[in-house]
Short mmCIF file of C-alpha atoms in Angstrom, two decimals:
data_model
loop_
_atom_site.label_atom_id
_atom_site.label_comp_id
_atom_site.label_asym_id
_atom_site.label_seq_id
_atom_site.Cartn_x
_atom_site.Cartn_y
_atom_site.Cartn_z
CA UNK A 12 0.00 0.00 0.00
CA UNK A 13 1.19 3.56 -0.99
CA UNK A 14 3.67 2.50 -3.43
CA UNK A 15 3.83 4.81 -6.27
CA UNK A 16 2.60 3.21 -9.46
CA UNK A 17 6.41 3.42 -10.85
CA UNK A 18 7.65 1.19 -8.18
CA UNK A 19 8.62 -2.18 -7.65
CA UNK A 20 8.74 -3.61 -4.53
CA UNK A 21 10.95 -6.60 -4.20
CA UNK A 22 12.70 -8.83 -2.00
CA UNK A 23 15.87 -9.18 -0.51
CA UNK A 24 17.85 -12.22 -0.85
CA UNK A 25 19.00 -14.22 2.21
CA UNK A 26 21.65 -12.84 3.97
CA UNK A 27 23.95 -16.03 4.29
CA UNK A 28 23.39 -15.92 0.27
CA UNK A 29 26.98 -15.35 -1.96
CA UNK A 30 27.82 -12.96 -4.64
CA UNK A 31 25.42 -10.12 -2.90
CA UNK A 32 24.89 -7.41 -5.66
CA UNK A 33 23.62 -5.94 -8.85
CA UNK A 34 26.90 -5.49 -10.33
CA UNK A 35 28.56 -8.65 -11.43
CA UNK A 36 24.94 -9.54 -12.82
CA UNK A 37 24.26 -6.42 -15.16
CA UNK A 38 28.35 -6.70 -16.43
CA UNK A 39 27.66 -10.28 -16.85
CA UNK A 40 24.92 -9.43 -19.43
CA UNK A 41 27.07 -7.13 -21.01
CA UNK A 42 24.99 -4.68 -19.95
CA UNK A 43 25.92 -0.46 -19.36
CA UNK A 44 25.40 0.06 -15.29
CA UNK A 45 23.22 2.43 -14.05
CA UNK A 46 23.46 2.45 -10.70
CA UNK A 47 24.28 -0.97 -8.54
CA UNK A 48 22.63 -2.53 -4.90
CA UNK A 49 24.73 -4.17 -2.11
CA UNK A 50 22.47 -6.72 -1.74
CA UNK A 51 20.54 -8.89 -4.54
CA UNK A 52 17.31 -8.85 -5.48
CA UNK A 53 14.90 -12.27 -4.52
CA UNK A 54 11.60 -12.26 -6.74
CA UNK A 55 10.29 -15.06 -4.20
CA UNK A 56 7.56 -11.72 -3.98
CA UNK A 57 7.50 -8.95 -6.64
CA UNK A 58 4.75 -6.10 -6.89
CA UNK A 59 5.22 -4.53 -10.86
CA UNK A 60 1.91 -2.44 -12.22
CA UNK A 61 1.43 -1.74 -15.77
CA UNK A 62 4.54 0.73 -15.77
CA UNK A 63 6.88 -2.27 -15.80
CA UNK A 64 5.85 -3.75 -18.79
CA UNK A 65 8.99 -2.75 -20.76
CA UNK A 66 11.09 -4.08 -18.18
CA UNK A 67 8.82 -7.71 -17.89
CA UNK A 68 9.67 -7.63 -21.90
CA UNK A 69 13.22 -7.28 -21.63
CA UNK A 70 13.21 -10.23 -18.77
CA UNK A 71 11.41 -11.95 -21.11
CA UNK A 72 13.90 -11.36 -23.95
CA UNK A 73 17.02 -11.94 -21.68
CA UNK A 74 15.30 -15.47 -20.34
CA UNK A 75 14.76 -16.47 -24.28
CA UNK A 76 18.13 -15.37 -24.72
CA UNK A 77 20.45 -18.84 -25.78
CA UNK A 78 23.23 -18.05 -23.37
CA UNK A 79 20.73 -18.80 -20.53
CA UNK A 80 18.81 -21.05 -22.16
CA UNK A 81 22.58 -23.06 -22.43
CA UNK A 82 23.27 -22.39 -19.22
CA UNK A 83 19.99 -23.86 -17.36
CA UNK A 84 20.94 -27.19 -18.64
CA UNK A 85 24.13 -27.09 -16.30
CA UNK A 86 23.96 -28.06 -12.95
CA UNK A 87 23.58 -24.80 -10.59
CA UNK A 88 27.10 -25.27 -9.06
CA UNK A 89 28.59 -24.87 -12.59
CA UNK A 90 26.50 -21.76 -14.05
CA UNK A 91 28.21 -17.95 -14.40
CA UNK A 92 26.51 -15.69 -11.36
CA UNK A 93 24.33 -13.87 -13.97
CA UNK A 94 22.76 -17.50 -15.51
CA UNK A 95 22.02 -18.84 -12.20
CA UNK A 96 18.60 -17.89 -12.77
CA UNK A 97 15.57 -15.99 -13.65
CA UNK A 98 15.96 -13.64 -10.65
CA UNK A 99 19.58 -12.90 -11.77
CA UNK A 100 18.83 -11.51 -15.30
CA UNK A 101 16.14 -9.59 -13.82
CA UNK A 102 18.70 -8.23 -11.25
CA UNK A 103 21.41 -7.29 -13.95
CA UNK A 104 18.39 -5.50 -15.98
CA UNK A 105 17.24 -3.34 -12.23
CA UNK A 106 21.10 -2.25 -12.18
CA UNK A 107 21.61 -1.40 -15.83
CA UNK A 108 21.03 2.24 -17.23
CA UNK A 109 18.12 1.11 -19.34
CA UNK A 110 15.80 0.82 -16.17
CA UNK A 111 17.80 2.56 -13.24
CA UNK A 112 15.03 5.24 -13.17
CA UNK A 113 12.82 2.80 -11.58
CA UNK A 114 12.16 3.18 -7.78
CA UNK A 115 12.93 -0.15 -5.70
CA UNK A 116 10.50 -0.72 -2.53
CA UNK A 117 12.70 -3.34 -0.55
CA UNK A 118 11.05 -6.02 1.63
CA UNK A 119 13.16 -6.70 3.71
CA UNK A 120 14.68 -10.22 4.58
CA UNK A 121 13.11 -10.75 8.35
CA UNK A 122 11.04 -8.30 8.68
CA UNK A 123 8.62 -8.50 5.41
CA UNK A 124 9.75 -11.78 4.85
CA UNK A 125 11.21 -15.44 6.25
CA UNK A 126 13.42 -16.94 3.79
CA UNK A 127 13.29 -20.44 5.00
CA UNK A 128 15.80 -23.37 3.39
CA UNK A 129 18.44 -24.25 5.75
CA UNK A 130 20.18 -23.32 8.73
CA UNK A 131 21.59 -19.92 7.66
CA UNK A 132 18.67 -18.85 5.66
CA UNK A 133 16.42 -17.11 8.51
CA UNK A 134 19.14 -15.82 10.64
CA UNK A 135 19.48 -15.86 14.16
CA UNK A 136 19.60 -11.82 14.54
CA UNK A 137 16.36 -12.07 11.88
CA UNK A 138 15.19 -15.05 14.77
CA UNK A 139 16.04 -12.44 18.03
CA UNK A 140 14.49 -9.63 16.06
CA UNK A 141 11.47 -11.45 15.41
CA UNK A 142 10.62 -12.10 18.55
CA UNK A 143 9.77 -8.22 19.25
CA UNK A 144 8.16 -7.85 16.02
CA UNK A 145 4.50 -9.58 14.26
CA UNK A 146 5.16 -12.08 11.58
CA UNK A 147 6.43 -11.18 8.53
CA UNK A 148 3.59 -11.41 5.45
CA UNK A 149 5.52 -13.65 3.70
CA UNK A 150 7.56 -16.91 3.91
CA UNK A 151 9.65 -18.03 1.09
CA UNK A 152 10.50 -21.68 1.43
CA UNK A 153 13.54 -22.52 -0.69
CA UNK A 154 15.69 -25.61 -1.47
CA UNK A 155 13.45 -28.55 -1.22
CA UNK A 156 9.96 -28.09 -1.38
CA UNK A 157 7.74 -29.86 0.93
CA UNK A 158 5.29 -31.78 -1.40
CA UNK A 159 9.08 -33.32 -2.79
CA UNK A 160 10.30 -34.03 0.50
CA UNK A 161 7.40 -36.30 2.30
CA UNK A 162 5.99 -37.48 -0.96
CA UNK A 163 5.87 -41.62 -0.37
CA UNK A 164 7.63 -41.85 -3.23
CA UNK A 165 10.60 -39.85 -2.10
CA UNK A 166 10.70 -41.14 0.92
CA UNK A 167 11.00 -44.45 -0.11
CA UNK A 168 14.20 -43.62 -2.47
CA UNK A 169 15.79 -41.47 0.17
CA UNK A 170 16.48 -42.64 3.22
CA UNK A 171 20.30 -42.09 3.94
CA UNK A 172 21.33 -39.89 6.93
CA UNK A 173 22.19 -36.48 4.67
CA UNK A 174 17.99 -36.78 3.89
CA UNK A 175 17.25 -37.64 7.35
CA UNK A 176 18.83 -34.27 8.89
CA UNK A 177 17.25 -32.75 5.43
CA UNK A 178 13.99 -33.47 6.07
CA UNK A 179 14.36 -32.45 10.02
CA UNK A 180 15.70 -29.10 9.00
CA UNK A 181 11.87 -28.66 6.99
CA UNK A 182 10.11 -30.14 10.03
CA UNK A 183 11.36 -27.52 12.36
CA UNK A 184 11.32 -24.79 9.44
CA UNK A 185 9.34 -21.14 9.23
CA UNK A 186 7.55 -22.69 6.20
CA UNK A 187 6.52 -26.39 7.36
CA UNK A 188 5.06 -24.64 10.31
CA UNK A 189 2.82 -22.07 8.16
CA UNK A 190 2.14 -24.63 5.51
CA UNK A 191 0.77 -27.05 7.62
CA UNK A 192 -2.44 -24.96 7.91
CA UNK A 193 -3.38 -25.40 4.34
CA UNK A 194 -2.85 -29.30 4.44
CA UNK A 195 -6.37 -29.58 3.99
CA UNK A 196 -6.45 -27.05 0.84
CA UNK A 197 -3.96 -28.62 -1.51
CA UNK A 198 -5.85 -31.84 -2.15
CA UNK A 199 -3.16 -33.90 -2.28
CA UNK A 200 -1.78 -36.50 1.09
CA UNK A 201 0.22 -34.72 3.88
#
């Protein structure tokens, strides 16, 4: 609410995350900067209105581009920082001159948002912090997804130590505890 309509409010990546920035992503892209952020941008939540349509089309071109196309087919370990994904193009794009005119509305990482897929992804200051504060509006789980993780299936392939302590880390997550509410909306077995 109160966002101008030339806005974008978007999220901060994880703290514990690598490679914080705008600038290796735009110069990866070849791209002229315009201005640069410390910390990179997560789209796990993204408000755009109809002023961000050129930008959206130039993410669109930059996803359809071959060099990422390529690059998705590597394993994530092995891709450039600006291929590692969709949120990185549209990072190097929010950083180059073309679109540096557009204001950026940060949510912030604990405070508008829990990002929850590991041990270092929901901090312990962002833990101590929260406990003064109401819940944040959003949580973001990352890394393996819940409806992966206790599927039969799964479970049945994986049961070595590395996906025991795995799936404890979701049982005791941000995300496991907010999702189990809608158990009974997703029609599928929890």
């Amino acid at each position: 609410d109160g966002l101008p309509p030339n806005a974008i409010a978007i999220t901060q990546e994880q703290v514990s995350s690598k490679n914080q920035g705008t600038r290796q992503r735009t110069l990866g892209w070849d791209l002229p900067i315009g201005r640069t952020f410390p910390r990179t941008m997560n789209t796990c939540v993204l408000r755009v209105t109809p002023h961000h349509i050129p930008l959206l089309e130039r993410w669109c071109d930059l996803l359809r581009d071959e060099r990422y196309a390529r690059y998705q087919t590597l394993p994530f370990h092995e891709r450039p920082l600006q291929f590692l994904g969709a949120q990185d193009a549209l990072n190097a794009l929010l950083g180059s001159d073309q679109f540096s005119d557009i204001p950026i509305h940060w949510l912030r990482s604990g405070r508008d948002v829990i990002h929850s897929g590991g041990a270092l992804a929901y901090s312990l200051n962002e833990r101590l912090r929260g406990l003064l504060r109401p819940a944040p509006a959003f949580v973001h789980g990352q890394g393996t997804k819940l409806w992966w993780a206790f599927d039969e299936d799964s479970l049945k392939k994986n049961r070595n130590s590395w996906w025991f302590f795995r799936r404890l880390l979701l049982e005791t997550s941000p995300y496991f505890a907010e999702a189990k509410e809608y158990r009974d909306e997703i029609g599928i077995s929890c």
